[in-house]
XYZ file of C-alpha atoms in Angstrom:
625
model
C -22.820 123.385 -84.175
C -22.809 119.633 -84.352
C -25.668 117.307 -83.386
C -25.214 113.532 -83.140
C -28.072 111.236 -82.148
C -27.310 109.132 -80.211
C -24.045 110.230 -78.655
C -21.535 107.375 -78.587
C -18.898 107.053 -75.905
C -15.199 106.537 -76.604
C -15.606 102.899 -75.572
C -18.481 102.396 -78.015
C -16.471 103.910 -80.877
C -13.571 101.583 -80.095
C -15.906 98.645 -80.724
C -16.171 99.526 -84.396
C -14.997 98.462 -87.841
C -14.730 102.152 -88.758
C -10.951 102.341 -88.341
C -10.519 99.422 -90.720
C -12.962 101.067 -93.153
C -10.967 104.326 -93.150
C -7.676 102.500 -93.760
C -9.216 100.480 -96.599
C -10.808 103.487 -98.325
C -7.675 105.632 -98.030
C -5.514 102.740 -99.314
C -7.564 101.351 -102.207
C -9.755 104.160 -103.565
C -9.281 107.457 -105.406
C -11.211 110.688 -105.591
C -13.366 110.386 -108.707
C -14.645 113.899 -109.359
C -13.420 117.501 -109.523
C -9.925 118.971 -109.447
C -8.652 116.263 -107.078
C -9.632 113.388 -109.399
C -7.083 110.568 -109.153
C -5.757 111.537 -105.715
C -6.261 109.296 -102.659
C -8.967 110.485 -100.255
C -8.175 111.724 -96.771
C -10.563 111.435 -93.816
C -10.906 114.629 -91.805
C -11.333 114.188 -88.009
C -15.125 114.491 -88.122
C -15.491 112.082 -91.069
C -13.193 109.651 -89.269
C -15.499 109.875 -86.257
C -18.508 109.420 -88.539
C -16.971 106.216 -89.912
C -16.382 104.926 -86.380
C -19.980 105.658 -85.418
C -21.443 104.197 -88.633
C -19.596 100.918 -88.137
C -20.133 100.698 -84.369
C -20.921 97.180 -83.153
C -22.776 95.764 -80.200
C -21.180 93.286 -77.813
C -22.114 90.430 -80.153
C -20.500 92.018 -83.197
C -23.731 93.071 -84.940
C -24.100 96.547 -86.404
C -25.539 99.100 -83.993
C -27.254 101.047 -86.758
C -29.103 99.966 -89.893
C -29.614 103.553 -91.035
C -27.050 106.368 -90.908
C -27.853 109.939 -91.896
C -25.138 112.500 -92.725
C -26.107 116.191 -93.028
C -23.469 118.627 -94.337
C -23.386 121.866 -96.390
C -22.810 121.916 -100.128
C -19.269 120.987 -101.141
C -18.408 118.741 -98.164
C -17.763 115.705 -100.407
C -20.712 113.725 -99.084
C -20.981 111.853 -102.390
C -17.266 110.983 -102.360
C -17.576 109.668 -98.817
C -20.601 107.610 -99.836
C -18.740 106.159 -102.814
C -15.871 105.114 -100.531
C -18.293 103.318 -98.237
C -19.948 101.688 -101.251
C -16.625 100.296 -102.485
C -15.716 99.088 -99.005
C -19.095 97.328 -98.755
C -18.567 95.693 -102.150
C -14.928 94.610 -101.853
C -13.744 95.100 -98.274
C -13.918 93.330 -94.893
C -17.003 95.260 -93.767
C -18.651 92.761 -91.377
C -17.634 91.321 -88.018
C -15.385 88.232 -87.977
C -14.386 88.027 -84.316
C -12.301 89.967 -81.796
C -8.566 90.210 -82.393
C -6.079 88.969 -79.835
C -3.536 91.254 -81.451
C -1.237 90.725 -84.425
C -3.808 89.159 -86.781
C -3.663 90.595 -90.289
C -5.859 91.318 -93.293
C -4.196 91.473 -96.735
C -5.736 92.781 -99.958
C -4.028 93.723 -103.255
C -0.624 93.512 -101.615
C -1.435 95.779 -98.667
C -1.688 94.487 -95.090
C -3.614 95.752 -92.073
C -2.614 94.545 -88.587
C -5.260 94.345 -85.869
C -4.759 95.699 -82.363
C -5.732 93.594 -79.314
C -9.486 93.682 -78.753
C -10.192 95.276 -82.142
C -13.019 93.751 -84.181
C -11.793 91.920 -87.279
C -13.595 92.118 -90.599
C -14.777 89.850 -93.403
C -16.422 90.600 -96.771
C -20.162 90.300 -97.276
C -21.165 87.205 -99.218
C -22.819 88.159 -102.536
C -23.175 91.880 -101.722
C -26.005 93.739 -103.418
C -25.403 97.499 -103.364
C -27.808 100.156 -104.667
C -26.879 103.750 -105.501
C -30.201 105.613 -105.606
C -30.755 108.416 -108.096
C -33.805 110.664 -108.488
C -33.512 111.259 -112.269
C -34.243 108.517 -114.759
C -31.475 109.642 -117.144
C -28.524 109.761 -114.754
C -26.590 107.368 -112.558
C -25.714 109.872 -109.859
C -22.477 111.266 -108.444
C -21.862 108.287 -106.161
C -22.016 105.611 -108.847
C -19.904 107.747 -111.189
C -17.109 107.755 -108.577
C -17.463 103.999 -108.017
C -17.280 103.427 -111.783
C -14.133 105.579 -111.996
C -12.438 103.577 -109.229
C -13.194 100.243 -110.873
C -11.653 101.496 -114.130
C -8.726 103.656 -112.998
C -7.772 103.005 -109.398
C -6.105 100.126 -107.545
C -9.367 98.198 -107.724
C -9.088 98.081 -111.520
C -6.645 95.159 -110.984
C -9.710 93.026 -110.259
C -10.926 93.308 -113.841
C -8.913 90.243 -114.738
C -10.271 88.381 -111.735
C -13.939 88.350 -112.611
C -14.982 91.965 -112.099
C -17.256 93.333 -114.841
C -17.413 97.103 -115.229
C -20.121 98.914 -117.204
C -21.861 102.251 -116.752
C -25.005 100.494 -115.541
C -23.534 97.736 -113.377
C -20.375 96.649 -111.527
C -20.252 92.846 -111.323
C -18.154 91.847 -108.317
C -15.432 89.127 -108.562
C -16.976 86.778 -105.973
C -20.562 87.443 -107.041
C -22.925 90.285 -106.255
C -23.108 93.729 -107.837
C -23.138 97.491 -107.422
C -25.824 99.188 -109.504
C -27.430 102.603 -109.847
C -31.167 102.527 -109.316
C -33.786 105.113 -110.228
C -37.308 105.546 -108.933
C -38.653 103.392 -111.751
C -36.326 100.476 -110.956
C -36.210 100.595 -107.178
C -39.977 100.835 -106.780
C -40.162 97.120 -107.569
C -40.232 94.793 -104.580
C -37.988 91.765 -104.276
C -34.538 93.287 -103.798
C -31.924 91.630 -101.573
C -29.768 94.662 -100.862
C -26.992 94.551 -98.317
C -26.161 98.260 -98.579
C -28.045 101.264 -99.990
C -26.661 104.728 -100.741
C -29.233 107.526 -100.910
C -27.717 110.870 -101.917
C -29.304 114.326 -101.402
C -32.497 113.057 -99.801
C -33.793 116.635 -99.531
C -34.605 116.182 -103.225
C -36.784 113.116 -102.543
C -40.073 115.022 -102.657
C -42.139 113.392 -105.400
C -44.318 110.371 -104.565
C -42.189 108.125 -106.794
C -39.011 109.152 -104.949
C -40.589 108.411 -101.577
C -41.850 105.038 -102.827
C -38.335 104.230 -104.061
C -36.848 105.082 -100.679
C -39.436 103.137 -98.681
C -39.230 100.094 -100.951
C -35.474 99.670 -100.569
C -35.715 100.406 -96.842
C -38.369 97.708 -96.546
C -36.167 95.237 -98.433
C -33.181 95.525 -96.082
C -34.326 93.066 -93.365
C -34.452 90.261 -95.966
C -30.657 89.808 -95.660
C -30.642 89.760 -91.850
C -27.485 87.653 -91.589
C -25.600 90.187 -93.741
C -26.361 93.109 -91.389
C -27.727 95.301 -94.226
C -27.869 99.058 -93.782
C -28.667 102.342 -95.507
C -26.502 105.466 -95.709
C -28.334 108.675 -96.569
C -26.659 112.034 -97.197
C -28.160 115.467 -97.601
C -27.989 119.209 -97.291
C -30.796 120.879 -95.352
C -34.248 120.559 -96.911
C -36.698 123.226 -98.006
C -39.379 123.239 -95.291
C -42.901 122.254 -96.222
C -42.146 119.913 -99.131
C -42.437 116.793 -96.937
C -39.178 115.398 -98.311
C -37.497 112.256 -97.010
C -34.951 114.550 -95.313
C -37.688 116.481 -93.507
C -39.174 113.246 -92.185
C -35.734 111.963 -91.149
C -35.140 115.097 -89.072
C -38.531 114.755 -87.397
C -37.735 111.138 -86.512
C -34.314 112.126 -85.137
C -35.908 114.855 -83.012
C -38.473 112.350 -81.710
C -35.616 110.040 -80.705
C -33.787 112.912 -79.033
C -36.931 113.950 -77.148
C -37.551 110.393 -75.931
C -40.797 109.896 -77.875
C -39.400 106.824 -79.675
C -39.468 103.955 -77.200
C -38.194 101.173 -79.481
C -34.696 100.663 -80.877
C -34.713 103.069 -83.804
C -31.539 101.817 -85.517
C -30.828 105.401 -86.680
C -27.540 107.262 -86.317
C -28.013 110.967 -87.150
C -25.039 113.300 -87.712
C -25.799 116.969 -88.459
C -23.385 119.916 -88.686
C -24.698 123.459 -89.173
C -24.461 127.110 -88.215
C -26.979 129.890 -87.664
C -26.688 133.584 -88.412
C -29.394 136.264 -88.151
C -30.324 137.586 -91.582
C -29.401 141.116 -90.536
C -25.836 139.898 -89.820
C -25.218 138.477 -93.290
C -23.858 141.863 -94.367
C -21.130 141.588 -91.710
C -18.313 139.749 -93.507
C -16.548 138.686 -90.298
C -19.710 137.168 -88.828
C -20.555 135.390 -92.085
C -17.008 134.034 -92.397
C -17.194 132.739 -88.805
C -20.561 131.069 -89.446
C -19.224 129.335 -92.574
C -16.190 128.036 -90.697
C -18.549 126.611 -88.102
C -20.785 124.863 -90.641
C -17.954 123.468 -92.809
C -15.594 122.477 -89.987
C -12.436 120.756 -91.173
C -13.732 120.727 -94.768
C -12.913 124.459 -94.769
C -9.342 125.400 -95.613
C -7.783 127.606 -92.961
C -6.320 130.929 -94.020
C -3.169 130.488 -91.891
C -2.227 126.926 -92.905
C -2.954 125.546 -89.435
C -5.552 123.237 -87.924
C -8.193 124.747 -85.650
C -10.858 123.570 -83.229
C -14.035 125.237 -81.998
C -14.376 125.251 -78.206
C -17.637 124.774 -76.255
C -17.750 128.537 -75.575
C -17.605 129.253 -79.322
C -13.992 130.381 -79.576
C -12.020 129.098 -82.569
C -8.383 128.383 -81.690
C -5.444 126.760 -83.461
C -3.921 123.476 -82.351
C -0.383 122.144 -82.530
C 0.833 118.987 -84.274
C -0.545 116.868 -81.394
C -4.021 118.312 -81.884
C -4.045 120.357 -78.670
C -4.626 124.061 -78.170
C -2.476 126.278 -75.964
C -5.029 125.748 -73.175
C -4.945 121.968 -73.595
C -8.218 121.511 -75.504
C -8.517 118.774 -78.142
C -11.177 116.919 -80.109
C -11.211 114.303 -77.359
C -12.939 116.816 -75.045
C -16.736 116.989 -74.897
C -18.221 119.854 -76.881
C -15.079 120.514 -78.943
C -15.620 120.412 -82.714
C -13.243 120.540 -85.702
C -12.635 123.970 -87.172
C -10.960 124.947 -90.457
C -7.904 122.860 -91.258
C -4.775 122.950 -93.370
C -6.120 119.928 -95.277
C -9.521 121.509 -95.971
C -10.619 121.726 -99.593
C -13.184 124.536 -99.491
C -12.372 128.248 -99.325
C -15.314 129.850 -97.509
C -14.603 133.164 -99.239
C -15.768 131.573 -102.506
C -19.109 130.890 -100.825
C -19.223 134.436 -99.480
C -18.910 135.791 -103.008
C -21.835 133.596 -104.054
C -23.935 134.710 -101.098
C -23.298 138.383 -101.860
C -24.417 138.118 -105.492
C -27.380 140.485 -106.056
C -29.619 137.672 -107.314
C -28.812 135.244 -104.477
C -31.742 134.100 -102.356
C -30.905 134.485 -98.668
C -32.963 131.417 -97.732
C -31.076 129.293 -100.274
C -27.779 130.536 -98.839
C -28.877 129.565 -95.339
C -29.799 126.044 -96.462
C -26.897 125.363 -98.828
C -23.974 126.985 -97.033
C -24.955 127.121 -93.351
C -26.851 123.825 -93.660
C -29.558 125.371 -91.525
C -33.285 125.844 -91.636
C -34.442 128.718 -93.804
C -37.685 130.127 -92.478
C -40.700 129.898 -94.753
C -42.296 133.189 -95.747
C -45.195 132.764 -93.304
C -43.091 131.702 -90.299
C -43.829 133.678 -87.174
C -40.135 133.734 -86.210
C -37.028 133.267 -88.329
C -34.759 130.334 -87.591
C -31.786 132.579 -86.670
C -34.014 134.480 -84.219
C -34.948 131.234 -82.494
C -31.422 129.812 -82.442
C -29.825 133.027 -81.185
C -32.029 132.965 -78.073
C -31.186 129.455 -76.876
C -30.186 128.760 -73.289
C -28.705 125.641 -71.674
C -27.914 123.572 -74.776
C -25.155 121.606 -73.042
C -27.435 120.960 -70.076
C -30.174 119.567 -72.332
C -27.689 117.486 -74.359
C -26.280 115.964 -71.170
C -29.758 115.230 -69.853
C -30.738 113.409 -73.045
C -27.460 111.490 -73.124
C -28.228 110.305 -69.575
C -31.819 109.404 -70.552
C -33.260 112.046 -68.232
C -36.897 112.968 -68.915
C -37.002 116.349 -70.646
C -39.991 117.387 -68.543
C -37.623 117.433 -65.548
C -34.690 119.387 -67.034
C -36.168 122.768 -66.062
C -35.700 121.923 -62.381
C -31.918 122.108 -62.974
C -32.108 125.832 -63.801
C -35.131 127.106 -61.835
C -34.682 127.786 -58.140
C -37.763 127.534 -55.912
C -37.255 131.209 -54.996
C -37.229 132.356 -58.638
C -40.323 134.277 -59.645
C -41.963 132.435 -62.550
C -45.150 132.671 -64.571
C -47.026 129.792 -66.211
C -48.723 129.445 -69.591
C -51.127 126.629 -70.411
C -52.643 125.486 -73.726
C -54.784 122.360 -73.610
C -56.500 119.808 -75.806
C -58.212 116.426 -75.436
C -57.605 114.222 -78.480
C -56.373 115.953 -81.612
C -53.549 118.196 -80.444
C -50.835 118.661 -77.852
C -51.274 119.960 -74.331
C -48.479 122.098 -72.925
C -47.578 123.682 -69.608
C -44.710 126.164 -69.973
C -42.958 128.299 -67.396
C -41.227 131.656 -67.829
C -38.623 132.960 -65.373
C -39.396 136.580 -64.639
C -35.862 137.894 -64.222
C -34.647 136.915 -67.707
C -37.620 135.693 -69.750
C -36.400 132.058 -69.916
C -39.207 129.828 -71.263
C -39.157 126.113 -70.455
C -41.509 123.155 -70.855
C -42.796 121.807 -67.545
C -45.085 119.175 -69.049
C -45.994 118.284 -72.634
C -48.231 115.560 -74.044
C -48.331 115.150 -77.807
C -50.703 113.029 -79.834
C -48.698 109.997 -81.016
C -48.087 109.552 -84.744
C -50.114 106.335 -84.558
C -52.524 106.835 -81.640
C -54.826 104.145 -80.316
C -58.542 104.847 -80.901
C -59.053 105.687 -77.218
C -55.995 107.963 -76.825
C -56.680 111.066 -74.738
C -54.594 113.658 -72.964
C -54.149 112.751 -69.303
C -55.927 115.769 -67.838
C -55.509 114.525 -64.261
C -51.723 114.403 -64.745
C -51.683 118.039 -65.918
C -53.916 119.069 -63.026
C -51.525 117.382 -60.606
C -48.429 118.955 -62.187
C -49.878 122.485 -62.124
C -50.834 122.071 -58.476
C -47.379 120.726 -57.610
C -45.678 123.722 -59.248
C -48.086 126.236 -57.674
C -47.470 124.762 -54.218
C -43.696 124.406 -54.412
C -42.480 127.241 -56.666
C -42.758 131.015 -56.565
C -45.490 131.413 -59.215
C -46.668 135.013 -59.593
C -49.117 134.521 -62.469
C -50.843 131.928 -64.639
C -52.392 132.599 -68.068
C -54.319 129.539 -69.267
C -56.459 128.961 -72.345
C -59.627 127.465 -70.794
C -60.707 125.375 -73.807
C -61.364 121.758 -72.681
C -60.010 122.516 -69.185
C -62.399 125.226 -67.907
C -63.599 123.372 -64.793
C -60.041 122.406 -63.846
C -58.850 126.005 -64.313
C -61.797 127.223 -62.215
C -60.505 125.010 -59.407
C -56.987 126.447 -59.816
C -58.382 129.964 -59.537
C -60.402 129.141 -56.413
C -57.522 127.412 -54.647
C -54.541 129.523 -55.772
C -56.038 132.742 -57.163
C -55.250 134.849 -54.108
C -51.544 134.008 -54.424
C -51.360 135.375 -57.976
C -49.790 138.820 -58.284
C -51.031 139.377 -61.827
C -54.387 138.539 -63.439
C -55.205 137.534 -67.002
C -58.017 140.108 -67.197
C -60.244 142.190 -64.953
C -62.697 139.314 -64.646
C -60.437 136.276 -64.721
C -57.418 135.477 -62.616
C -56.023 132.806 -64.943
C -58.304 132.378 -67.974
C -56.839 133.865 -71.163
C -59.115 133.193 -74.140
C -56.773 132.758 -77.100
C -59.618 132.409 -79.632
C -62.024 135.062 -78.378
C -59.760 137.830 -77.114
C -58.211 138.370 -80.515
C -56.812 141.800 -79.795
C -55.282 140.607 -76.508
C -53.779 137.559 -78.244
C -52.309 139.732 -81.001
C -50.740 142.009 -78.398
C -49.281 138.995 -76.558
C -47.777 137.705 -79.808
C -46.358 141.111 -80.700
C -44.911 141.442 -77.226
C -42.988 138.158 -77.427
C -41.977 138.702 -81.050
C -40.382 142.007 -80.003
C -38.348 140.119 -77.415
C -36.747 138.096 -80.205
C -35.635 141.315 -81.893
C -33.237 142.097 -79.031
C -29.927 140.448 -78.266
C -30.540 138.033 -75.364
C -29.164 139.187 -72.025
C -28.269 136.882 -69.139
C -29.651 138.554 -66.027
C -28.307 137.737 -62.564
C -30.765 136.881 -59.808
C -30.096 140.154 -57.975
C -30.178 142.378 -61.057
C -33.121 144.377 -62.290
C -35.323 142.356 -64.689
C -34.974 143.153 -68.375
C -38.543 143.483 -69.597
C -37.833 142.846 -73.292
C -35.557 139.834 -72.745
C -36.541 136.367 -73.976
C -34.688 133.039 -73.870
C -35.674 129.495 -74.811
C -34.411 126.453 -72.950
C -32.796 124.323 -75.692
C -35.445 121.606 -75.416
C -35.909 120.217 -78.963
C -39.658 119.901 -78.394
C -39.972 123.586 -77.538
C -37.877 124.655 -80.534
C -39.939 122.461 -82.853
C -43.206 124.062 -81.715
C -41.779 127.557 -82.249
C -40.592 126.595 -85.737
C -44.012 125.235 -86.645
C -45.841 128.469 -85.783
C -47.144 130.226 -88.910
C -48.365 133.807 -89.089
C -51.987 134.295 -90.180
C -53.083 137.844 -90.962
C -56.314 139.205 -89.436
C -58.100 142.558 -89.584
C -56.793 143.495 -86.130
C -53.230 142.233 -86.760
C -52.312 138.547 -86.875
C -52.510 135.252 -84.995
C -50.331 132.145 -85.159
C -51.477 128.705 -86.284
C -50.261 125.374 -87.615
C -49.521 125.214 -91.347
C -52.859 123.394 -91.835
C -55.641 122.535 -89.428
C -54.811 118.813 -89.394
C -51.038 119.205 -89.578
C -49.055 116.897 -87.265
C -46.584 119.737 -86.669
C -47.792 121.137 -83.335
C -47.449 124.648 -81.885
C -49.047 124.263 -78.440
C -45.791 124.669 -76.482
C -45.158 127.863 -78.447
C -48.654 129.137 -77.623
C -48.207 128.275 -73.946
C -44.871 130.144 -74.007
C -46.595 133.224 -75.432
C -49.119 133.104 -72.562
C -46.414 132.635 -69.911
C -44.395 135.488 -71.434
C -47.512 137.699 -71.536
C -48.068 137.029 -67.821
C -44.448 137.960 -67.144
C -44.702 141.195 -69.136
C -47.918 142.234 -67.402
C -46.383 141.479 -64.017
C -43.291 143.566 -64.807
C -45.488 146.385 -66.092
C -47.521 146.458 -62.915
C -44.336 146.427 -60.840
C -43.052 149.466 -62.750
C -46.370 151.233 -62.249
C -46.291 150.543 -58.504
C -42.768 151.937 -58.279
C -43.857 155.031 -60.231
C -46.810 155.627 -57.910
C -44.623 155.114 -54.868
C -42.128 157.646 -56.217
C -44.857 160.210 -56.945
C -46.280 159.762 -53.426
C -42.868 160.336 -51.841
C -42.261 163.459 -53.951
C -45.587 164.920 -52.934
């Protein structure tokens, strides 16, 4: 799977210096590490697209993004890619110099690039200052090592006689400026005038000094406004709970995707990964398929051909024009690169590592599938959550069209569909969530969610009237058969719901209450509701047609990133009667209210289905008698 935030159109990618960057890097740089040392680099289709997106320009020729984040599994040459960008930023025509009429040229070290009509032309940065961040005080890092190699051994070494100074602690550039490695001790000092920063493996930026280093250089970037400074960060998936820079980057990207960030973020986020249930790791074919999906064209194909992965998950080969037998190509929405003849990683080597007796399964998930490894106290595993997704393409399209996520559910829920509702409320310090669950297939979806902002105003409160209005609108216009609502902070409002709509409900929360489900007091009932939904995640999801019999154990999650985040944040807390779920800490900003509301909606669905079965049983017994 491949997530890009935001999604750029073909037209937006055409307004980019990325094509020039790729030509320059492939022409003037060499691979500086490993068995391929000394060979020219080659951009795979997805890295070519990444370059186009990174160097995308607005209509005035300014950079679209001042921060680009690349997430790939181990062994995808992230550091080599970063080094190529660093050299291009130091020596190449990396900033806008006007729109080409066609036929204009750029010449460097005897090689010439000819611009196409309408293509942006490039110029070098004046006095570039480039930082290669490293976490350890006694090393320069993989990126700077490759840059150092290129300035000594590659085509760029010709510049040594033209004013370039090359040492293991600094590259002095011919026209002024420098490329230097910088550790947490150096970069924590204010005053830098960086035009480009390379931050490698930001999942390792966990110590306070590493975070200060990152924030200091990020804060310095606007000082060179006219130079369009930017930061490129690269990483493999982080270990949850360490509050690394990578973990915070993902949260910010998800906030952008969910529409919670109203300002221009300046972030381009590019994340490739795969998921596989832990119980399927023993299946070699499934593991091989998952690795091909996470590594894409970095994986070497076993048949010497190029492949693509179609929106329906099939992996097919393509001909020399890049098209499959059915006419699919990378130009089509939802199509991703698969293993290629030019790939440099054999996934079977990774499989042997994964199957070592002392291998940690969570490490394998993070390093090789580039996916979230569930913490030991997680209520649900990441593969369990991801294997029960529904409507990902629908949600992606809605976000690309700036549609409010609270309205996406209306695209999949018909007014005749039987649904149940779950509600979990707060006033100031938490989220408030209204979630629906379609009875026939267990699909859970957010109807309305309000989350406490990261920086709330002193008088911020949940808009209780807006939730009251939304619940009433759904109860009046949709086929709601049951509502389970935690009454905390909303008891009077829920009382009014019960009075006005209680007679329409076909299932009750308890013998006394039509809708009130006390999540804190009815501990045994809450534990049973949690167990009930958890069991649903143990089954393979089944798509149930509207006219088919409901599948009582089925559960699906609409691929709303807010809903998935709340499920991921839910931690299991053991109790004498079983367990409950909670946030990782009482004051944690990582909310679970949409997950809790889903549990209540699913519990209402299960009780409704159970009562239906009992009615059918009684009817059958009566007829037999």
